[in-house]
Short mmCIF file of C-alpha atoms in Angstrom, two decimals:
data_model
loop_
_atom_site.label_atom_id
_atom_site.label_comp_id
_atom_site.label_asym_id
_atom_site.label_seq_id
_atom_site.Cartn_x
_atom_site.Cartn_y
_atom_site.Cartn_z
CA UNK B 21 153.48 46.61 -50.05
CA UNK B 22 155.83 47.65 -47.22
CA UNK B 23 156.07 51.37 -46.48
CA UNK B 24 159.09 53.22 -47.86
CA UNK B 25 158.15 56.68 -46.60
CA UNK B 26 158.61 57.40 -42.91
CA UNK B 27 157.41 60.37 -40.88
CA UNK B 28 159.79 62.69 -42.75
CA UNK B 29 160.24 61.32 -46.25
CA UNK B 30 162.44 58.39 -47.23
CA UNK B 31 165.51 58.05 -45.07
CA UNK B 32 168.26 55.47 -44.59
CA UNK B 33 171.86 54.50 -45.24
CA UNK B 34 172.97 56.15 -48.48
CA UNK B 35 173.91 53.54 -51.09
CA UNK B 36 172.58 50.91 -48.68
CA UNK B 37 168.83 51.29 -48.30
CA UNK B 38 168.74 54.58 -50.20
CA UNK B 39 170.33 53.86 -53.60
CA UNK B 40 170.56 55.90 -56.79
CA UNK B 41 168.12 53.47 -58.37
CA UNK B 42 165.56 54.03 -55.63
CA UNK B 43 166.03 57.81 -55.83
CA UNK B 44 165.40 57.75 -59.58
CA UNK B 45 162.37 55.46 -59.25
CA UNK B 46 160.86 57.60 -56.47
CA UNK B 47 161.20 60.73 -58.59
CA UNK B 48 159.61 59.13 -61.63
CA UNK B 49 156.76 57.77 -59.52
CA UNK B 50 156.22 61.14 -57.81
CA UNK B 51 155.99 62.90 -61.18
CA UNK B 52 153.57 60.30 -62.53
CA UNK B 53 151.31 60.45 -59.46
CA UNK B 54 151.12 64.24 -59.53
CA UNK B 55 150.41 64.17 -63.27
CA UNK B 56 147.62 61.61 -62.78
CA UNK B 57 146.13 63.82 -60.06
CA UNK B 58 145.96 66.75 -62.50
CA UNK B 59 148.65 68.84 -60.80
CA UNK B 60 150.44 69.51 -64.12
CA UNK B 61 147.32 70.33 -66.14
CA UNK B 62 147.80 73.04 -68.76
CA UNK B 63 151.49 73.80 -68.22
CA UNK B 64 154.97 72.33 -68.29
CA UNK B 65 155.61 70.96 -64.80
CA UNK B 66 158.41 72.50 -62.74
CA UNK B 67 160.37 71.09 -59.80
CA UNK B 68 163.10 72.55 -57.60
CA UNK B 69 165.74 70.30 -56.03
CA UNK B 70 168.07 71.14 -53.14
CA UNK B 71 170.35 69.14 -50.86
CA UNK B 72 172.55 69.33 -47.79
CA UNK B 73 176.33 68.92 -47.75
CA UNK B 74 176.61 65.11 -47.47
CA UNK B 75 178.85 63.62 -50.11
CA UNK B 76 176.11 61.10 -50.98
CA UNK B 77 173.83 64.01 -51.83
CA UNK B 78 175.78 64.52 -55.03
CA UNK B 79 174.86 61.21 -56.65
CA UNK B 80 171.37 61.21 -55.15
CA UNK B 81 170.71 64.69 -56.53
CA UNK B 82 171.70 63.58 -60.03
CA UNK B 83 169.46 60.53 -59.73
CA UNK B 84 166.48 62.59 -58.57
CA UNK B 85 167.00 65.17 -61.31
CA UNK B 86 167.36 62.45 -63.95
CA UNK B 87 164.15 60.78 -62.80
CA UNK B 88 162.14 64.00 -62.87
CA UNK B 89 163.48 65.14 -66.23
CA UNK B 90 162.87 61.71 -67.77
CA UNK B 91 159.24 62.03 -66.63
CA UNK B 92 158.86 65.36 -68.45
CA UNK B 93 159.41 67.70 -65.49
CA UNK B 94 161.60 70.80 -65.86
CA UNK B 95 164.06 71.03 -62.97
CA UNK B 96 165.79 73.96 -61.28
CA UNK B 97 168.85 72.78 -59.36
CA UNK B 98 169.20 74.79 -56.14
CA UNK B 99 172.33 72.88 -55.06
CA UNK B 100 173.21 73.12 -51.31
CA UNK B 101 170.35 74.85 -49.51
CA UNK B 102 168.43 74.45 -46.22
CA UNK B 103 165.16 72.53 -46.23
CA UNK B 104 163.12 75.66 -45.35
CA UNK B 105 164.78 77.53 -48.22
CA UNK B 106 163.75 74.80 -50.67
CA UNK B 107 160.22 75.01 -49.26
CA UNK B 108 160.22 78.81 -49.64
CA UNK B 109 161.45 78.68 -53.25
CA UNK B 110 158.95 75.94 -54.11
CA UNK B 111 156.28 78.45 -53.16
CA UNK B 112 157.95 81.62 -54.46
CA UNK B 113 158.76 80.16 -57.89
CA UNK B 114 155.37 78.53 -58.31
CA UNK B 115 156.94 75.07 -58.61
CA UNK B 116 154.71 72.01 -58.75
CA UNK B 117 157.15 69.98 -56.67
CA UNK B 118 160.06 70.55 -54.31
CA UNK B 119 162.62 67.90 -53.44
CA UNK B 120 165.02 68.00 -50.49
CA UNK B 121 167.90 65.52 -50.30
CA UNK B 122 168.91 65.44 -46.65
CA UNK B 123 168.88 63.29 -43.53
CA UNK B 124 168.58 66.35 -41.29
CA UNK B 125 170.30 65.69 -37.93
CA UNK B 126 171.24 62.07 -38.76
CA UNK B 127 174.91 61.03 -39.02
CA UNK B 128 176.71 61.56 -42.34
CA UNK B 129 176.34 58.01 -43.77
CA UNK B 130 172.54 58.43 -43.85
CA UNK B 131 170.61 60.48 -46.36
CA UNK B 132 167.00 61.09 -47.27
CA UNK B 133 164.57 62.30 -49.89
CA UNK B 134 161.60 64.49 -49.01
CA UNK B 135 159.00 65.69 -51.50
CA UNK B 136 157.15 68.97 -51.08
CA UNK B 137 153.85 69.78 -52.76
CA UNK B 138 153.00 73.06 -54.48
CA UNK B 139 153.22 75.87 -51.95
CA UNK B 140 156.13 74.24 -50.10
CA UNK B 141 153.94 71.95 -47.99
CA UNK B 142 154.73 68.33 -47.12
CA UNK B 143 153.02 65.75 -49.30
CA UNK B 144 149.94 64.12 -47.83
CA UNK B 145 150.30 60.53 -46.60
CA UNK B 146 147.87 59.39 -49.31
CA UNK B 147 150.08 60.82 -52.06
CA UNK B 148 153.18 59.19 -50.58
CA UNK B 149 151.33 55.87 -50.55
CA UNK B 150 150.43 56.29 -54.22
CA UNK B 151 154.09 56.97 -55.04
CA UNK B 152 155.08 53.75 -53.31
CA UNK B 153 152.50 51.82 -55.33
CA UNK B 154 153.86 53.17 -58.65
CA UNK B 155 157.49 52.20 -58.04
CA UNK B 156 159.05 49.99 -60.74
CA UNK B 157 155.94 50.09 -62.92
CA UNK B 158 156.31 50.18 -66.72
CA UNK B 159 155.20 53.49 -68.23
CA UNK B 160 155.09 55.49 -71.44
CA UNK B 161 158.11 57.73 -71.30
CA UNK B 162 158.02 61.18 -72.93
CA UNK B 163 160.34 61.67 -75.90
CA UNK B 164 161.69 64.55 -77.98
CA UNK B 165 160.74 67.97 -76.71
CA UNK B 166 158.53 66.53 -73.99
CA UNK B 167 161.43 65.51 -71.75
CA UNK B 168 162.34 67.89 -68.94
CA UNK B 169 164.99 70.62 -69.04
CA UNK B 170 167.54 70.87 -66.23
CA UNK B 171 168.82 74.33 -65.26
CA UNK B 172 171.00 75.55 -62.36
CA UNK B 173 169.20 78.30 -60.42
CA UNK B 174 171.36 81.39 -60.10
CA UNK B 175 170.74 82.95 -56.69
CA UNK B 176 168.88 80.64 -54.29
CA UNK B 177 170.89 81.70 -51.20
CA UNK B 178 170.45 85.41 -51.91
CA UNK B 179 166.70 85.13 -52.48
CA UNK B 180 166.23 83.07 -49.32
CA UNK B 181 168.23 85.57 -47.25
CA UNK B 182 166.17 88.43 -48.70
CA UNK B 183 163.00 86.60 -47.67
CA UNK B 184 164.31 86.07 -44.11
CA UNK B 185 165.20 89.74 -43.73
CA UNK B 186 161.71 90.77 -44.84
CA UNK B 187 160.24 89.03 -41.78
CA UNK B 188 161.87 91.25 -39.12
CA UNK B 189 161.37 94.96 -38.43
CA UNK B 190 164.18 95.88 -36.03
CA UNK B 191 167.90 95.71 -36.91
CA UNK B 192 170.09 93.48 -34.76
CA UNK B 193 172.92 95.99 -34.48
CA UNK B 194 174.82 95.79 -31.19
CA UNK B 195 174.23 92.06 -30.75
CA UNK B 196 177.13 89.62 -30.95
CA UNK B 197 176.06 86.07 -31.78
CA UNK B 198 177.71 82.73 -32.47
CA UNK B 199 176.04 80.56 -35.12
CA UNK B 200 176.89 76.85 -35.44
CA UNK B 201 175.81 75.62 -38.87
CA UNK B 202 176.79 71.97 -38.25
CA UNK B 203 178.82 71.96 -41.50
CA UNK B 204 175.40 71.63 -43.08
CA UNK B 205 173.07 73.19 -45.59
CA UNK B 206 172.92 76.66 -43.96
CA UNK B 207 176.70 77.22 -43.89
CA UNK B 208 176.30 80.13 -46.35
CA UNK B 209 172.75 81.34 -45.80
CA UNK B 210 172.78 81.34 -41.99
CA UNK B 211 175.70 83.70 -41.35
CA UNK B 212 174.71 85.84 -44.35
CA UNK B 213 171.19 86.40 -42.99
CA UNK B 214 172.28 87.33 -39.47
CA UNK B 215 174.99 89.67 -40.73
CA UNK B 216 172.61 91.34 -43.18
CA UNK B 217 170.23 91.89 -40.24
CA UNK B 218 172.97 93.84 -38.45
CA UNK B 219 174.37 91.34 -35.96
CA UNK B 220 178.06 90.70 -35.37
CA UNK B 221 178.38 87.01 -36.25
CA UNK B 222 181.01 84.45 -35.28
CA UNK B 223 180.25 81.50 -37.56
CA UNK B 224 181.39 77.98 -36.70
CA UNK B 225 180.58 74.69 -38.39
CA UNK B 226 180.86 76.38 -41.79
CA UNK B 227 183.54 74.25 -43.44
CA UNK B 228 181.66 71.29 -44.95
CA UNK B 229 183.77 68.62 -46.62
CA UNK B 230 180.97 66.17 -47.38
CA UNK B 231 181.87 64.03 -44.38
CA UNK B 232 181.66 66.26 -41.30
CA UNK B 233 177.97 67.25 -41.26
CA UNK B 234 176.55 67.00 -37.70
CA UNK B 235 179.88 65.53 -36.55
CA UNK B 236 180.27 66.71 -32.94
CA UNK B 237 178.58 70.02 -33.72
CA UNK B 238 175.22 71.64 -34.40
CA UNK B 239 171.99 71.19 -32.50
CA UNK B 240 172.82 67.62 -31.43
CA UNK B 241 176.16 68.62 -29.86
CA UNK B 242 176.00 72.01 -28.13
CA UNK B 243 179.50 71.84 -26.59
CA UNK B 244 181.38 73.72 -29.36
CA UNK B 245 178.71 76.44 -29.42
CA UNK B 246 178.80 76.89 -25.66
CA UNK B 247 182.61 77.15 -25.70
CA UNK B 248 182.55 79.69 -28.56
CA UNK B 249 179.95 81.89 -26.84
CA UNK B 250 182.08 82.06 -23.70
CA UNK B 251 185.32 82.57 -25.65
CA UNK B 252 183.96 85.48 -27.68
CA UNK B 253 181.77 87.03 -24.98
CA UNK B 254 178.75 86.72 -27.25
CA UNK B 255 175.24 87.73 -26.27
CA UNK B 256 173.84 84.40 -27.45
CA UNK B 257 174.53 81.38 -29.62
CA UNK B 258 172.36 79.34 -31.96
CA UNK B 259 172.91 75.81 -33.26
CA UNK B 260 171.33 74.47 -36.43
CA UNK B 261 171.10 70.89 -37.62
CA UNK B 262 172.23 69.50 -40.97
CA UNK B 263 169.32 70.82 -43.02
CA UNK B 264 168.69 73.86 -40.77
CA UNK B 265 165.03 73.14 -40.04
CA UNK B 266 165.68 73.17 -36.29
CA UNK B 267 167.45 75.51 -33.89
CA UNK B 268 168.58 75.38 -30.28
CA UNK B 269 170.24 78.23 -28.39
CA UNK B 270 172.60 79.02 -25.51
CA UNK B 271 172.63 82.21 -23.46
CA UNK B 272 175.62 84.45 -22.70
CA UNK B 273 176.71 82.10 -19.89
CA UNK B 274 176.59 79.07 -22.17
CA UNK B 275 173.40 77.66 -20.63
CA UNK B 276 171.23 75.73 -23.11
CA UNK B 277 167.89 77.19 -24.19
CA UNK B 278 165.64 74.49 -25.64
CA UNK B 279 162.75 74.54 -28.10
CA UNK B 280 160.13 75.00 -25.37
CA UNK B 281 161.85 78.14 -24.11
CA UNK B 282 162.34 79.46 -27.64
CA UNK B 283 158.64 78.94 -28.41
CA UNK B 284 157.70 80.70 -25.18
CA UNK B 285 159.88 83.71 -26.05
CA UNK B 286 158.32 83.96 -29.51
CA UNK B 287 154.78 83.31 -28.29
CA UNK B 288 154.90 86.13 -25.73
CA UNK B 289 156.30 88.55 -28.32
CA UNK B 290 153.78 87.55 -30.99
CA UNK B 291 150.90 87.83 -28.52
CA UNK B 292 151.98 91.36 -27.59
CA UNK B 293 151.95 92.35 -31.27
CA UNK B 294 148.66 90.59 -32.01
CA UNK B 295 150.36 88.09 -34.33
CA UNK B 296 149.67 84.92 -32.32
CA UNK B 297 146.66 83.42 -34.06
CA UNK B 298 143.88 82.43 -31.65
CA UNK B 299 146.32 83.34 -28.86
CA UNK B 300 147.50 79.72 -28.94
CA UNK B 301 150.78 77.89 -29.54
CA UNK B 302 150.98 74.29 -30.78
CA UNK B 303 153.39 71.92 -29.01
CA UNK B 304 153.77 68.16 -28.60
CA UNK B 305 153.04 66.05 -25.55
CA UNK B 306 156.80 65.97 -24.87
CA UNK B 307 156.91 69.70 -24.11
CA UNK B 308 157.87 70.38 -20.52
CA UNK B 309 155.01 71.04 -18.10
CA UNK B 310 156.88 74.21 -17.15
CA UNK B 311 156.28 75.50 -20.68
CA UNK B 312 152.55 74.82 -20.45
CA UNK B 313 152.39 76.53 -17.05
CA UNK B 314 154.33 79.54 -18.35
CA UNK B 315 151.96 79.96 -21.30
CA UNK B 316 148.95 79.72 -18.99
CA UNK B 317 150.44 82.39 -16.73
CA UNK B 318 150.89 84.61 -19.81
CA UNK B 319 147.29 84.08 -20.92
CA UNK B 320 148.32 81.94 -23.89
CA UNK B 321 146.70 78.62 -24.76
CA UNK B 322 148.62 75.46 -25.66
CA UNK B 323 147.35 72.86 -28.14
CA UNK B 324 149.32 69.60 -27.76
CA UNK B 325 149.81 66.94 -30.44
CA UNK B 326 151.61 63.63 -30.88
CA UNK B 327 155.40 63.79 -31.15
CA UNK B 328 156.63 64.84 -34.60
CA UNK B 329 156.73 68.13 -36.47
CA UNK B 330 154.33 66.74 -39.10
CA UNK B 331 151.61 66.54 -36.41
CA UNK B 332 152.39 70.07 -35.25
CA UNK B 333 152.16 71.28 -38.85
CA UNK B 334 148.89 69.44 -39.39
CA UNK B 335 147.29 71.01 -36.31
CA UNK B 336 148.51 74.45 -37.34
CA UNK B 337 147.23 74.10 -40.89
CA UNK B 338 143.82 72.68 -39.93
CA UNK B 339 143.10 75.21 -37.18
CA UNK B 340 144.95 78.25 -38.49
CA UNK B 341 147.54 78.63 -35.72
CA UNK B 342 150.64 80.74 -36.39
CA UNK B 343 153.26 79.26 -34.03
CA UNK B 344 154.17 75.71 -33.11
CA UNK B 345 157.11 73.45 -32.52
CA UNK B 346 158.96 70.86 -30.51
CA UNK B 347 161.32 70.79 -27.56
CA UNK B 348 163.99 69.54 -30.00
CA UNK B 349 164.06 72.91 -31.76
CA UNK B 350 161.65 72.54 -34.67
CA UNK B 351 159.87 75.89 -34.56
CA UNK B 352 157.27 76.72 -37.20
CA UNK B 353 156.19 80.31 -37.80
CA UNK B 354 153.44 79.88 -40.39
CA UNK B 355 153.25 83.60 -41.13
CA UNK B 356 156.68 83.28 -42.76
CA UNK B 357 157.37 79.59 -43.46
CA UNK B 358 155.72 76.27 -44.26
CA UNK B 359 158.20 74.22 -42.25
CA UNK B 360 160.56 74.56 -39.31
CA UNK B 361 163.28 77.11 -40.07
CA UNK B 362 166.31 77.40 -37.78
CA UNK B 363 167.70 80.62 -39.25
CA UNK B 364 164.28 82.29 -39.16
CA UNK B 365 163.91 81.22 -35.53
CA UNK B 366 167.30 82.67 -34.58
CA UNK B 367 166.49 85.97 -36.30
CA UNK B 368 163.21 86.36 -34.43
CA UNK B 369 164.67 85.47 -31.04
CA UNK B 370 167.44 88.03 -31.63
CA UNK B 371 164.87 90.60 -32.72
CA UNK B 372 162.99 89.99 -29.47
CA UNK B 373 166.22 90.64 -27.57
CA UNK B 374 166.73 93.87 -29.54
CA UNK B 375 163.16 95.06 -29.02
CA UNK B 376 163.01 94.36 -25.27
CA UNK B 377 166.62 95.11 -24.39
CA UNK B 378 166.62 91.89 -22.38
CA UNK B 379 169.21 89.13 -22.55
CA UNK B 380 168.34 85.69 -23.85
CA UNK B 381 168.71 84.42 -20.30
CA UNK B 382 166.13 86.91 -19.05
CA UNK B 383 163.70 86.10 -21.85
CA UNK B 384 164.10 82.33 -21.40
CA UNK B 385 163.34 82.68 -17.67
CA UNK B 386 159.64 82.94 -18.54
CA UNK B 387 159.75 79.11 -18.47
CA UNK B 388 160.65 77.39 -15.20
CA UNK B 389 161.45 73.92 -16.50
CA UNK B 390 160.44 71.00 -14.32
CA UNK B 391 163.04 68.24 -13.96
CA UNK B 392 162.31 65.69 -16.67
CA UNK B 393 163.47 62.05 -16.64
CA UNK B 394 163.12 59.70 -19.60
CA UNK B 395 163.59 55.93 -19.20
CA UNK B 396 163.53 53.55 -22.18
CA UNK B 397 162.21 50.06 -21.38
CA UNK B 398 163.42 47.69 -24.14
CA UNK B 399 162.29 44.20 -25.20
CA UNK B 400 158.64 44.60 -24.22
CA UNK B 401 155.35 44.32 -26.12
CA UNK B 402 154.87 48.00 -26.88
CA UNK B 403 151.49 47.31 -28.54
CA UNK B 404 149.97 46.68 -25.07
CA UNK B 405 151.38 49.82 -23.44
CA UNK B 406 148.11 51.73 -23.73
CA UNK B 407 145.81 48.85 -22.79
CA UNK B 408 147.36 46.89 -19.93
CA UNK B 409 145.21 47.48 -16.81
CA UNK B 410 148.07 47.01 -14.33
CA UNK B 411 150.24 49.56 -16.16
CA UNK B 412 147.30 51.96 -16.39
CA UNK B 413 146.62 51.64 -12.65
CA UNK B 414 150.29 52.27 -11.80
CA UNK B 415 150.33 55.38 -13.97
CA UNK B 416 147.10 56.67 -12.43
CA UNK B 417 148.47 56.15 -8.92
CA UNK B 418 151.69 58.05 -9.65
CA UNK B 419 149.79 60.86 -11.41
CA UNK B 420 147.51 61.26 -8.41
CA UNK B 421 150.52 61.51 -6.09
CA UNK B 422 152.19 64.13 -8.31
CA UNK B 423 149.03 66.24 -8.64
CA UNK B 424 149.56 69.53 -10.46
CA UNK B 425 153.29 69.52 -9.71
CA UNK B 426 154.22 66.90 -12.31
CA UNK B 427 153.04 64.47 -14.95
CA UNK B 428 153.62 61.03 -16.46
CA UNK B 429 153.76 60.05 -20.13
CA UNK B 430 154.10 56.49 -21.44
CA UNK B 431 154.83 56.36 -25.16
CA UNK B 432 155.57 53.33 -27.36
CA UNK B 433 158.50 54.02 -29.68
CA UNK B 434 157.58 54.44 -33.32
CA UNK B 435 160.79 52.81 -34.60
CA UNK B 436 162.09 50.52 -31.84
CA UNK B 437 160.68 47.71 -29.71
CA UNK B 438 160.55 49.68 -26.49
CA UNK B 439 158.34 51.87 -24.34
CA UNK B 440 159.44 55.33 -23.20
CA UNK B 441 158.55 56.38 -19.66
CA UNK B 442 158.75 60.14 -19.19
CA UNK B 443 158.19 61.74 -15.78
CA UNK B 444 158.26 65.39 -14.69
CA UNK B 445 158.23 66.32 -11.03
CA UNK B 446 159.20 69.05 -8.60
CA UNK B 447 162.68 67.58 -8.09
CA UNK B 448 164.90 65.33 -10.21
CA UNK B 449 165.10 62.76 -7.41
CA UNK B 450 161.33 62.49 -7.30
CA UNK B 451 161.12 62.23 -11.09
CA UNK B 452 163.73 59.47 -11.15
CA UNK B 453 161.97 57.55 -8.40
CA UNK B 454 158.61 57.67 -10.16
CA UNK B 455 160.15 56.77 -13.54
CA UNK B 456 162.00 53.85 -11.99
CA UNK B 457 158.87 52.42 -10.36
CA UNK B 458 156.86 52.72 -13.57
CA UNK B 459 159.66 51.24 -15.69
CA UNK B 460 159.67 48.20 -13.41
CA UNK B 461 155.92 47.76 -13.87
CA UNK B 462 156.18 48.13 -17.66
CA UNK B 463 159.05 45.63 -17.82
CA UNK B 464 157.18 43.11 -15.68
CA UNK B 465 153.75 43.45 -17.26
CA UNK B 466 154.72 43.80 -20.93
CA UNK B 467 157.54 41.25 -21.03
CA UNK B 468 157.76 39.36 -24.31
#
């Protein structure tokens, strides 16, 4: 059967692809699969359910809760809460299942459903496949006292904030920070955590109306954050996305600080304290070569994976690494979280500023980013991108010319019929020239 789960749960147009009926069926199937695998053995199963601020999350939440309860699972409703907070409470409350209703950084009309296993970890691909295979199947429904109970959970925001504060040692007093919550799931928890840590906080993007999530704000639109940092004379600014699992920053001059620079700041600090497992950070192949060079200069290794935070998480879990992430702002600190956590990231960057007495700009300068150019080549046979000998020869020739001062990456899109050509070089002009030549070869050789 066709796949329903993508790289980050089930996602699509709410009430279009992602209907209440599908949400209910997915929840029933998830409960049945976990029961068949023995996950509920010897106890009443428990699930926690949280969502972001999208208006569609209201009906999808009720559908998910109804499906779980009808399958005999007790449910704690966490209401609006960041994805990493749902993951934390899944673990802290000993729940058998966590469910997040969110489309993260996607526009408001979209929504998504993501299931978390016991411990707050993402479900394995094999389990997701089983869930797909059990959709719409007839089953013996529980009756009487065997149906699930549904209960609102009293203090999810407060418990999550308390957890975040327990991860830092130095107060943030004296630091003024702007936090853009994207009118999303962290609109309460984000400012509360930074204020409780001692920072002076100017919060923007904290007036969700169900329609304005990610709308010209947050980590996908840094303009409002940059303007607010300059207006208020803040030391730094941080931008979250709709479900607050990613974080980007700007320094006191409004200059953007990306995920590579954030990871470098944290990696250096963790290495100094002996908290960087195996003295290695996990990043994807899209991380800037300047980041890799900076880590090498600091005596820190870099393990690179395919693009996607699930691949970063997998490498961290398998090999026991404690820090990983993406240029886009997904930063995973496995000592404190099982997923990317934007508020946690902001707290630890600010703590590093407090400990060192350095500005964010000074800390971010550890990475000298190489100019990076990305060209999308549409309407080509992306399946041949890795095998065509002419394309391979062109890439090898350009890589040889760049030497250690740059690199080339050709990557077929996972969702669109195109090939991405990414080039880093000593100057932007050089990067554009190389990318242009390679794009021409790809277009000519892989034409449909």
